[in-house]
């Protein structure tokens, strides 16, 4: 497939309407037309809403549930009420400490397919020899396992940042055709999720998945392949500066791409060891000359270490730190970067990234702990990605998944969540092209592209199912929210008051204050046309006989109707 197709602006001007069959497949897949952009989407970047020039000064305002919720919504896949309450009762500094503590490396994915007889069910397949007949089962296991890590993320930024780097240093599992390579790639992303970006770039350059994905494994002295060198500069580090000539930008030129390609010759991938390795006889041993964009620097012949010299050269360019910070900003804050944001937020963070020797944690601490991050204009301004949305509802209401002792059932439920994100057009492990998911780079729409005639009904169907009293059944387990138990965990006086119950749901589920009409709509869903005391009485009757099925069902149905109505509001799509 053409991995760069969605980078071609002319395609955006001639997008075809989505076929009806696209309801079951993500747009941008092989053979599928691009999803039509809504006529209501941005035609130009909107003006920023803030009327104040908030800066990177440490946030010194009030700290409570509202601020903790905003921070955790952006940092986690759907924070729970318990996580929010714990954060609110702590301090911003302490919460950032927890968020920036890397998670322990998880155990590898397991075999849950009877087709794979190389290892027993419930045992890791990682380390087994490649077998094309088993590739599909192992790749499914890998994707499901990865989604399971996101679901069980704890209160660390590790998983959110692992996904960030997946969207940045893109490979596509379906293209590399090796679940072993895919696992090693994800392991690398997670290892450096909160670590050193420059070292991640070095390790990624010779990672077998990347070598295979961008054809670095076929690059020789006689035929240098430019794919990785180009993407390294354009998408992974420098970004395009202003155009100064055909194929030439202020940040790099075509000659620089060619020089980088020569630097990177000689690397191959070994399926047996799942590593990249260097073959000196395939390497270009000439001195590589770079353009004035790099200060006319040269890279001398240095064999297997030459790629490190290239990464070091690129990371010495000021454009690299700024480019990386802009991507972090759009991931965690908002997509509009105007002149004030560039000067007051991006450039200081870029300087901090350089002075921190390209460790990402200090930059994240400064950004997420700043007065700018907590500016009300930056609250509820992002549309949730499909993974945020799907995993979020499961975590918010603490849906009970099958235990690790039932791996087939556990992976089956994770696979179902993967399929829900898939039909919402975010395929974990398979971004649509080398630039990642379009919602993170396509101006001026950006994350508005997550919502269209295909994806919005899918989102509503997911919340309707999980918040219903029936749920989704598979392998003897049922996945659904226990809303009655969730309300029981509230203070008794809160649970007995319909207005306070609705307020608790709204506080968890939406980032913006609801209007009086919206609150009245939700109350009518909870107790249609009835006075408040009817809920109080019915809840009291349930508490007096909690094992009585009829009384439990009576309050469960009402809570389900209200929660599904709340999830149907536009505000629920926001973070």
Coordinates of C-alpha atoms in Angstrom, one line a residue:
X1 CA 0.0 0.0 0.0
X2 CA 1.1 3.6 -0.4
X3 CA 2.0 4.5 3.2
X4 CA 2.2 8.2 2.3
X5 CA -1.1 8.5 0.4
X6 CA -2.8 10.6 3.1
X7 CA 0.1 13.1 3.1
X8 CA -0.8 14.1 -0.4
X9 CA -3.0 17.3 -0.2
X10 CA -4.7 16.6 -3.5
X11 CA -6.4 13.6 -2.0
X12 CA -8.1 15.8 0.5
X13 CA -9.6 18.0 -2.2
X14 CA -11.1 15.0 -4.0
X15 CA -12.2 12.7 -1.2
X16 CA -15.0 10.3 -2.3
X17 CA -18.1 9.8 -0.2
X18 CA -17.7 6.8 2.1
X19 CA -19.3 3.5 0.9
X20 CA -21.9 1.9 3.0
X21 CA -19.5 -1.1 3.4
X22 CA -17.2 1.3 5.3
X23 CA -19.5 0.9 8.3
X24 CA -17.6 -2.3 9.0
X25 CA -14.1 -1.2 8.2
X26 CA -11.9 1.7 9.0
X27 CA -11.4 4.3 6.4
X28 CA -8.1 4.5 4.7
X29 CA -7.6 0.7 4.6
X30 CA -6.4 -1.0 1.4
X31 CA -9.1 -0.6 -1.3
X32 CA -11.3 1.6 0.9
X33 CA -12.0 5.2 -0.1
X34 CA -11.0 7.9 2.4
X35 CA -13.8 8.9 4.8
X36 CA -15.5 12.1 3.5
X37 CA -14.8 15.1 5.7
X38 CA -18.0 16.5 7.3
X39 CA -19.2 19.7 5.7
X40 CA -19.4 21.0 9.3
X41 CA -15.7 20.4 10.1
X42 CA -13.3 23.3 10.3
X43 CA -12.5 25.1 7.1
X44 CA -9.8 27.1 8.9
X45 CA -8.1 26.8 12.3
X46 CA -10.3 28.3 14.9
X47 CA -9.2 31.2 17.1
X48 CA -8.1 30.2 20.6
X49 CA -10.8 30.7 23.2
X50 CA -8.5 31.9 26.0
X51 CA -8.6 35.7 26.7
X52 CA -5.5 35.5 28.9
X53 CA -1.9 34.8 27.9
X54 CA -1.4 31.8 30.2
X55 CA 2.2 30.6 30.5
X56 CA 4.2 27.7 31.6
X57 CA 4.4 29.1 35.1
X58 CA 3.5 26.4 37.7
X59 CA -0.2 26.1 38.3
X60 CA -1.0 27.8 41.6
X61 CA -4.8 27.9 41.4
X62 CA -7.3 25.7 43.3
X63 CA -6.8 22.0 43.4
X64 CA -9.7 19.7 43.7
X65 CA -11.9 17.3 41.8
X66 CA -12.3 19.5 38.7
X67 CA -8.6 20.0 38.2
X68 CA -7.7 16.4 39.0
X69 CA -10.4 15.2 36.6
X70 CA -9.0 17.4 33.8
X71 CA -5.4 16.2 34.4
X72 CA -6.3 12.5 34.5
X73 CA -8.7 12.6 31.5
X74 CA -5.8 13.8 29.4
X75 CA -3.2 11.5 31.0
X76 CA -5.1 8.2 31.3
X77 CA -7.6 6.2 29.2
X78 CA -10.7 7.1 31.3
X79 CA -10.0 7.8 34.9
X80 CA -12.2 6.1 37.5
X81 CA -14.0 8.0 40.3
X82 CA -11.6 6.4 42.8
X83 CA -8.6 7.6 40.9
X84 CA -10.0 11.1 40.6
X85 CA -10.9 11.2 44.3
X86 CA -7.4 10.0 45.3
X87 CA -5.8 12.6 43.1
X88 CA -8.0 15.4 44.3
X89 CA -7.1 14.6 48.0
X90 CA -3.4 14.6 47.1
X91 CA -1.5 17.5 45.5
X92 CA -0.7 18.3 41.9
X93 CA 3.0 17.6 42.5
X94 CA 2.3 14.2 44.0
X95 CA -0.1 13.3 41.2
X96 CA 2.5 14.3 38.6
X97 CA 5.1 12.1 40.4
X98 CA 2.8 9.1 40.0
X99 CA 1.9 9.9 36.4
X100 CA 5.6 10.2 35.5
X101 CA 6.6 6.9 37.2
X102 CA 7.1 4.3 34.5
X103 CA 5.0 1.2 34.8
X104 CA 6.7 -2.1 35.3
X105 CA 7.3 -4.1 32.1
X106 CA 4.3 -6.4 31.6
X107 CA 4.5 -10.1 30.9
X108 CA 4.4 -11.0 27.2
X109 CA 1.3 -11.8 25.3
X110 CA -0.2 -15.3 25.5
X111 CA -1.4 -17.9 23.0
X112 CA -5.2 -18.2 23.2
X113 CA -5.7 -19.9 19.8
X114 CA -6.0 -23.7 19.4
X115 CA -4.5 -23.2 15.9
X116 CA -1.1 -22.5 17.6
X117 CA 0.2 -25.8 18.9
X118 CA 3.7 -24.6 19.5
X119 CA 2.9 -23.5 23.0
X120 CA 0.0 -24.4 25.3
X121 CA -3.0 -22.2 25.7
X122 CA -2.2 -19.5 28.2
X123 CA 1.5 -19.5 27.7
X124 CA 3.6 -16.9 25.9
X125 CA 4.3 -17.4 22.2
X126 CA 7.0 -14.8 22.1
X127 CA 10.4 -16.4 21.3
X128 CA 8.9 -19.1 19.0
X129 CA 10.0 -19.4 15.5
X130 CA 8.1 -17.5 12.8
X131 CA 5.4 -19.5 11.2
X132 CA 3.2 -17.8 8.5
X133 CA 0.3 -20.0 9.3
X134 CA 0.3 -18.8 12.9
X135 CA 1.0 -15.1 12.2
X136 CA -2.7 -14.1 12.2
X137 CA -3.4 -15.7 15.6
X138 CA -0.2 -14.2 17.1
X139 CA -0.9 -10.8 15.7
X140 CA -4.4 -10.9 17.1
X141 CA -3.0 -11.9 20.5
X142 CA -0.5 -9.1 20.4
X143 CA -3.1 -6.4 19.6
X144 CA -5.5 -7.7 22.2
X145 CA -2.7 -7.9 24.8
X146 CA -1.7 -4.3 24.1
X147 CA -5.2 -3.1 24.5
X148 CA -5.3 -5.1 27.8
X149 CA -2.3 -3.1 29.0
X150 CA -4.1 0.1 28.2
X151 CA -7.1 -1.1 30.1
X152 CA -5.0 -1.9 33.2
X153 CA -2.8 1.1 33.0
X154 CA -2.9 2.2 36.6
X155 CA -2.1 5.9 37.2
X156 CA 1.0 6.1 35.0
X157 CA 1.4 8.0 31.8
X158 CA 3.3 5.0 30.4
X159 CA 0.5 3.6 28.3
X160 CA -0.7 6.9 27.0
X161 CA 2.8 7.7 26.0
X162 CA 3.4 4.3 24.4
X163 CA 0.5 5.0 22.1
X164 CA 1.8 8.5 21.5
X165 CA 5.1 7.1 20.3
X166 CA 3.3 4.5 18.2
X167 CA 1.5 7.3 16.4
X168 CA 4.9 9.1 16.0
X169 CA 7.4 6.3 15.1
X170 CA 4.8 4.4 13.1
X171 CA 4.9 0.9 11.9
X172 CA 2.0 -1.2 10.7
X173 CA 1.7 -4.7 12.0
X174 CA -0.1 -5.9 8.9
X175 CA 2.8 -4.7 6.7
X176 CA 5.8 -6.0 8.8
X177 CA 4.0 -9.4 8.9
X178 CA 5.7 -10.5 12.1
X179 CA 4.0 -10.6 15.5
X180 CA 7.5 -11.2 17.0
X181 CA 8.7 -7.9 15.4
X182 CA 5.6 -6.2 16.5
X183 CA 6.0 -7.2 20.1
X184 CA 9.7 -6.1 20.1
X185 CA 8.6 -2.7 18.7
X186 CA 5.9 -2.2 21.4
X187 CA 8.4 -3.3 24.0
X188 CA 10.8 -0.6 22.8
X189 CA 8.0 2.1 22.8
X190 CA 7.1 1.2 26.3
X191 CA 10.7 1.1 27.5
X192 CA 11.2 4.7 26.4
X193 CA 7.6 6.0 26.8
X194 CA 8.7 8.4 29.6
X195 CA 12.4 8.2 28.8
X196 CA 15.0 9.7 26.4
X197 CA 13.7 10.6 23.0
X198 CA 17.1 10.7 21.3
X199 CA 17.9 7.2 22.5
X200 CA 14.5 6.0 21.4
X201 CA 15.2 7.4 17.9
X202 CA 18.5 5.6 17.8
X203 CA 17.1 2.3 18.9
X204 CA 14.1 2.7 16.6
X205 CA 16.4 3.3 13.6
X206 CA 17.8 -0.3 13.8
X207 CA 14.6 -1.9 15.2
X208 CA 13.7 -4.9 13.0
X209 CA 10.1 -3.8 12.7
X210 CA 11.1 -0.4 11.4
X211 CA 13.9 -1.8 9.2
X212 CA 11.3 -4.0 7.5
X213 CA 8.5 -1.3 7.5
X214 CA 10.5 1.4 5.8
X215 CA 12.7 -0.9 3.7
X216 CA 15.9 -0.1 5.6
X217 CA 16.7 -3.9 5.5
X218 CA 17.1 -3.6 1.7
X219 CA 19.4 -0.5 1.7
X220 CA 22.8 -1.1 0.2
X221 CA 25.8 1.0 -0.9
X222 CA 24.9 0.4 -4.5
X223 CA 21.2 1.2 -3.9
X224 CA 20.6 3.4 -0.8
X225 CA 16.9 3.4 0.1
X226 CA 15.6 6.8 1.1
X227 CA 12.4 5.8 2.8
X228 CA 13.6 5.9 6.4
X229 CA 16.0 8.8 6.0
X230 CA 13.1 10.9 4.6
X231 CA 10.6 9.9 7.3
X232 CA 13.2 10.3 10.0
X233 CA 13.6 14.0 9.0
X234 CA 10.1 14.9 7.9
X235 CA 7.9 12.9 10.4
X236 CA 10.1 11.7 13.2
X237 CA 12.4 14.6 14.1
X238 CA 12.8 17.9 12.1
X239 CA 9.5 18.3 10.3
X240 CA 9.1 20.4 7.2
X241 CA 10.2 24.0 7.5
X242 CA 9.2 26.5 4.8
X243 CA 9.7 25.3 1.3
X244 CA 12.8 26.9 -0.3
X245 CA 13.0 24.9 -3.5
X246 CA 11.7 21.6 -5.1
X247 CA 11.9 19.1 -2.3
X248 CA 14.0 21.4 -0.2
X249 CA 13.0 22.9 3.2
X250 CA 14.7 25.2 5.7
X251 CA 15.0 22.1 8.0
X252 CA 16.4 19.7 5.4
X253 CA 17.0 19.2 1.7
X254 CA 16.8 16.4 -0.8
X255 CA 20.5 16.2 -0.6
X256 CA 20.3 15.6 3.1
X257 CA 17.8 12.7 2.6
X258 CA 20.2 11.2 0.2
X259 CA 23.1 11.6 2.6
X260 CA 21.1 10.1 5.4
X261 CA 20.2 7.1 3.2
X262 CA 23.9 6.4 2.6
X263 CA 24.5 6.6 6.4
X264 CA 21.8 4.0 7.0
X265 CA 23.0 1.4 4.4
X266 CA 24.1 -2.0 5.5
X267 CA 21.4 -2.7 8.1
X268 CA 19.3 -5.9 7.9
X269 CA 16.8 -7.7 10.1
X270 CA 17.2 -11.2 11.6
X271 CA 13.9 -13.0 12.2
X272 CA 15.6 -15.7 14.3
X273 CA 17.0 -13.3 16.9
X274 CA 14.4 -10.5 16.3
X275 CA 17.2 -7.9 16.0
X276 CA 18.7 -5.5 13.5
X277 CA 22.3 -6.3 12.5
X278 CA 24.9 -4.6 10.4
X279 CA 26.7 -6.0 7.3
X280 CA 29.8 -3.9 6.5
X281 CA 30.0 -5.1 2.9
X282 CA 26.6 -3.5 2.2
X283 CA 27.5 -0.2 3.8
X284 CA 28.4 3.0 1.9
X285 CA 31.8 4.0 3.4
X286 CA 32.0 7.4 1.9
X287 CA 32.0 10.6 3.9
X288 CA 28.4 12.0 3.9
X289 CA 28.0 15.7 3.2
X290 CA 25.0 17.5 4.5
X291 CA 23.6 20.9 3.5
X292 CA 23.6 24.3 5.0
X293 CA 20.5 23.3 6.9
X294 CA 22.9 21.2 9.0
X295 CA 25.7 23.7 9.0
X296 CA 27.3 21.8 6.1
X297 CA 28.2 19.0 8.5
X298 CA 29.9 15.8 7.4
X299 CA 29.6 12.3 8.8
X300 CA 32.8 10.4 8.5
X301 CA 32.8 6.7 7.9
X302 CA 32.0 5.0 11.2
X303 CA 30.6 1.6 10.3
X304 CA 27.9 0.2 12.6
X305 CA 27.9 3.4 14.7
X306 CA 27.3 5.8 11.8
X307 CA 23.5 5.8 12.4
X308 CA 24.1 7.2 15.9
X309 CA 26.2 10.0 14.4
X310 CA 23.2 10.8 12.1
X311 CA 20.7 10.9 15.0
X312 CA 23.0 13.1 17.1
X313 CA 23.4 15.5 14.2
X314 CA 19.6 15.7 13.7
X315 CA 19.0 16.2 17.4
X316 CA 21.5 19.1 17.5
X317 CA 19.2 21.1 15.2
X318 CA 16.8 23.4 17.1
X319 CA 13.9 22.4 14.8
X320 CA 13.9 18.9 16.2
X321 CA 13.0 19.8 19.8
X322 CA 10.4 22.3 18.7
X323 CA 8.8 19.7 16.3
X324 CA 8.6 17.1 19.1
X325 CA 7.1 19.5 21.6
X326 CA 4.4 20.6 19.1
X327 CA 3.3 17.0 18.8
X328 CA 3.2 16.5 22.5
X329 CA 1.2 19.7 22.8
X330 CA -1.4 18.6 20.3
X331 CA -1.6 15.2 22.0
X332 CA -2.2 16.5 25.5
X333 CA -3.6 20.1 25.2
X334 CA -5.1 21.3 21.9
X335 CA -4.3 21.4 18.2
X336 CA -4.2 25.2 17.7
X337 CA -0.7 26.6 18.0
X338 CA -0.7 30.3 17.4
X339 CA 2.1 32.8 17.7
X340 CA 1.5 33.3 21.4
X341 CA 1.5 29.5 22.1
X342 CA 4.6 29.1 20.0
X343 CA 6.5 31.8 21.8
X344 CA 5.2 31.2 25.4
X345 CA 4.8 27.4 25.4
X346 CA 6.5 25.6 22.6
X347 CA 9.8 27.4 22.5
X348 CA 10.4 27.3 26.3
X349 CA 9.4 23.6 26.3
X350 CA 11.8 22.9 23.4
X351 CA 14.6 24.6 25.3
X352 CA 13.7 22.5 28.4
X353 CA 13.8 19.4 26.2
X354 CA 17.3 20.2 25.0
X355 CA 18.6 21.2 28.5
X356 CA 17.1 17.9 29.8
X357 CA 19.2 16.0 27.3
X358 CA 16.0 15.0 25.5
X359 CA 14.4 13.3 28.5
X360 CA 10.7 13.7 27.9
X361 CA 9.5 13.5 31.6
X362 CA 10.7 17.1 32.6
X363 CA 8.8 18.5 29.6
X364 CA 5.6 16.6 30.5
X365 CA 5.9 17.7 34.1
X366 CA 6.3 21.3 33.0
X367 CA 3.4 21.2 30.5
X368 CA 0.9 19.2 32.6
X369 CA 1.7 21.2 35.7
X370 CA 1.4 24.6 34.1
X371 CA -1.1 27.3 34.4
X372 CA -1.6 27.0 30.7
X373 CA -2.7 23.4 30.9
X374 CA -5.3 24.3 33.5
X375 CA -6.6 27.3 31.6
X376 CA -10.4 26.8 31.3
X377 CA -10.0 27.3 27.5
X378 CA -8.1 24.0 27.4
X379 CA -10.6 22.0 29.4
X380 CA -13.0 19.8 27.3
X381 CA -11.6 21.0 24.0
X382 CA -10.4 17.7 22.6
X383 CA -12.5 15.0 21.0
X384 CA -11.7 11.6 22.4
X385 CA -9.9 9.2 20.2
X386 CA -11.7 5.9 19.6
X387 CA -9.3 4.2 22.1
X388 CA -9.8 6.9 24.7
X389 CA -13.6 6.5 24.1
X390 CA -13.8 2.7 24.2
X391 CA -11.4 2.0 27.0
X392 CA -12.6 5.1 28.9
X393 CA -16.2 3.9 29.3
X394 CA -14.9 0.5 30.5
X395 CA -12.6 2.1 33.0
X396 CA -14.9 4.8 34.2
X397 CA -17.5 2.3 35.3
X398 CA -15.0 -0.4 36.2
X399 CA -16.4 -3.1 34.0
X400 CA -15.4 -6.5 35.3
X401 CA -13.3 -8.4 32.7
X402 CA -12.5 -12.1 32.8
X403 CA -9.6 -12.9 35.2
X404 CA -6.1 -13.8 34.1
X405 CA -6.9 -17.4 35.1
X406 CA -9.3 -17.5 32.1
X407 CA -6.9 -16.2 29.3
X408 CA -9.1 -17.2 26.4
X409 CA -12.1 -15.3 27.8
X410 CA -9.9 -12.4 28.9
X411 CA -8.3 -12.0 25.5
X412 CA -11.7 -12.5 23.9
X413 CA -13.0 -9.4 25.7
X414 CA -9.9 -7.4 24.9
X415 CA -10.4 -8.4 21.2
X416 CA -14.0 -7.1 21.4
X417 CA -12.7 -3.7 22.5
X418 CA -10.1 -3.8 19.8
X419 CA -12.9 -4.4 17.3
X420 CA -14.9 -1.5 18.7
X421 CA -12.0 0.9 18.2
X422 CA -11.5 -0.6 14.7
X423 CA -14.9 0.3 13.5
X424 CA -14.4 3.8 15.0
X425 CA -11.4 4.0 12.7
X426 CA -8.5 3.7 15.1
X427 CA -6.8 0.4 14.5
X428 CA -4.3 -0.4 17.3
X429 CA -1.1 -1.6 15.6
X430 CA -2.1 -0.3 12.2
X431 CA -2.3 3.4 11.8
X432 CA -3.4 4.3 8.2
X433 CA 0.0 5.5 7.0
X434 CA 3.5 6.4 8.1
X435 CA 2.3 9.8 9.4
X436 CA 0.0 8.1 11.9
X437 CA -3.7 8.8 12.5
X438 CA -4.9 11.7 10.5
X439 CA -6.7 13.3 13.4
X440 CA -3.3 14.3 14.9
X441 CA -1.8 16.1 11.8
X442 CA -4.5 16.9 9.3
X443 CA -5.1 20.7 9.4
X444 CA -7.5 22.3 9.9
X445 CA -9.8 19.5 11.1
X446 CA -7.5 17.5 13.4
X447 CA -9.4 15.5 15.9
X448 CA -12.8 16.5 14.4
X449 CA -12.0 13.7 11.9
X450 CA -12.7 11.2 14.7
X451 CA -16.5 12.0 14.3
X452 CA -18.3 11.2 11.1
X453 CA -21.4 9.4 9.9
X454 CA -19.7 6.1 10.3
X455 CA -18.0 6.5 13.7
X456 CA -20.6 8.4 15.8
X457 CA -23.3 5.7 15.6
X458 CA -20.6 3.1 16.5
X459 CA -19.7 5.2 19.6
X460 CA -23.3 5.4 20.7
X461 CA -23.8 1.7 20.1
X462 CA -20.8 0.9 22.4
X463 CA -22.0 3.0 25.3
X464 CA -25.6 1.8 24.9
X465 CA -24.4 -1.7 25.1
X466 CA -22.0 -1.3 28.1
X467 CA -24.4 0.9 30.1
X468 CA -27.4 -1.4 29.4
X469 CA -28.6 -4.1 31.8
X470 CA -27.7 -6.8 29.3
X471 CA -24.1 -6.0 28.1
X472 CA -21.9 -8.1 25.8
X473 CA -21.6 -11.8 26.4
X474 CA -18.7 -14.0 25.2
X475 CA -17.0 -17.2 26.4
X476 CA -19.3 -17.4 29.4
X477 CA -18.6 -13.9 30.7
X478 CA -20.7 -10.7 30.3
X479 CA -19.2 -7.3 30.0
X480 CA -21.5 -4.6 31.4
X481 CA -21.4 -1.7 33.9
X482 CA -22.9 -2.4 37.3
X483 CA -24.4 1.0 37.7
X484 CA -26.2 0.0 40.9
X485 CA -23.0 -0.9 42.6
X486 CA -21.4 2.3 41.3
X487 CA -24.1 4.4 42.9
X488 CA -23.9 2.3 46.1
X489 CA -20.3 3.4 46.4
X490 CA -21.4 7.0 46.6
X491 CA -22.2 8.6 50.0
X492 CA -25.6 7.5 51.1
X493 CA -27.2 11.0 51.0
X494 CA -25.8 11.5 47.5
X495 CA -27.2 8.1 46.2
X496 CA -30.6 8.9 47.6
X497 CA -30.9 12.3 45.8
X498 CA -31.6 12.1 42.0
X499 CA -30.0 15.5 41.4
X500 CA -26.8 14.5 43.2
X501 CA -26.7 11.1 41.5
X502 CA -26.9 12.9 38.1
X503 CA -24.2 15.4 39.2
X504 CA -21.8 12.5 40.1
X505 CA -22.3 10.8 36.7
X506 CA -21.9 14.1 34.9
X507 CA -18.7 15.0 36.8
X508 CA -17.2 11.7 35.8
X509 CA -18.4 11.5 32.2
X510 CA -18.3 15.1 30.8
X511 CA -15.7 17.8 31.1
X512 CA -18.0 20.8 30.8
X513 CA -20.9 22.0 33.0
X514 CA -24.2 20.9 31.7
X515 CA -27.1 23.4 31.1
X516 CA -30.3 23.4 33.2
X517 CA -32.1 21.9 30.2
X518 CA -29.6 19.1 29.8
X519 CA -29.9 18.3 33.5
X520 CA -33.7 18.3 33.3
X521 CA -33.4 15.9 30.3
X522 CA -31.2 13.5 32.3
X523 CA -33.6 13.6 35.3
X524 CA -36.5 12.8 33.0
X525 CA -34.5 9.8 31.7
X526 CA -33.9 8.7 35.3
X527 CA -37.4 9.3 36.7
X528 CA -39.7 10.2 33.8
X529 CA -42.1 12.9 34.9
X530 CA -41.8 11.9 38.6
X531 CA -41.0 14.0 41.6
X532 CA -37.5 13.6 43.3
X533 CA -38.9 11.7 46.2
X534 CA -39.9 8.8 43.9
X535 CA -36.2 8.0 43.3
X536 CA -35.4 8.4 47.0
X537 CA -38.2 6.0 47.9
X538 CA -37.3 3.5 45.2
X539 CA -33.6 3.6 46.1
X540 CA -34.5 3.1 49.8
X541 CA -36.6 0.1 48.9
X542 CA -33.7 -1.4 47.1
X543 CA -31.3 -0.9 49.9
X544 CA -33.8 -2.5 52.3
X545 CA -33.8 -5.7 50.2
X546 CA -30.6 -5.6 47.9
X547 CA -31.0 -9.3 46.9
X548 CA -34.5 -8.7 45.7
X549 CA -34.2 -9.0 41.9
X550 CA -37.3 -6.9 41.1
X551 CA -36.2 -4.0 43.3
X552 CA -32.6 -4.1 42.0
X553 CA -33.8 -4.2 38.4
X554 CA -36.1 -1.2 39.0
X555 CA -33.2 1.1 39.9
X556 CA -30.8 -0.5 37.5
X557 CA -33.1 0.2 34.5
X558 CA -33.5 3.8 35.6
X559 CA -29.8 4.3 36.0
X560 CA -29.1 2.7 32.7
X561 CA -31.5 5.0 30.9
X562 CA -30.0 8.1 32.4
X563 CA -26.4 7.0 31.9
X564 CA -27.1 6.1 28.2
X565 CA -28.8 9.5 27.7
X566 CA -25.7 11.2 29.2
X567 CA -23.4 9.2 27.0
X568 CA -25.5 10.4 24.0
X569 CA -24.7 14.1 24.7
X570 CA -22.2 15.8 22.5
X571 CA -20.2 16.7 25.6
X572 CA -19.4 13.0 26.3
X573 CA -17.3 13.0 23.2
X574 CA -15.0 15.5 24.7
X575 CA -12.0 15.3 27.0

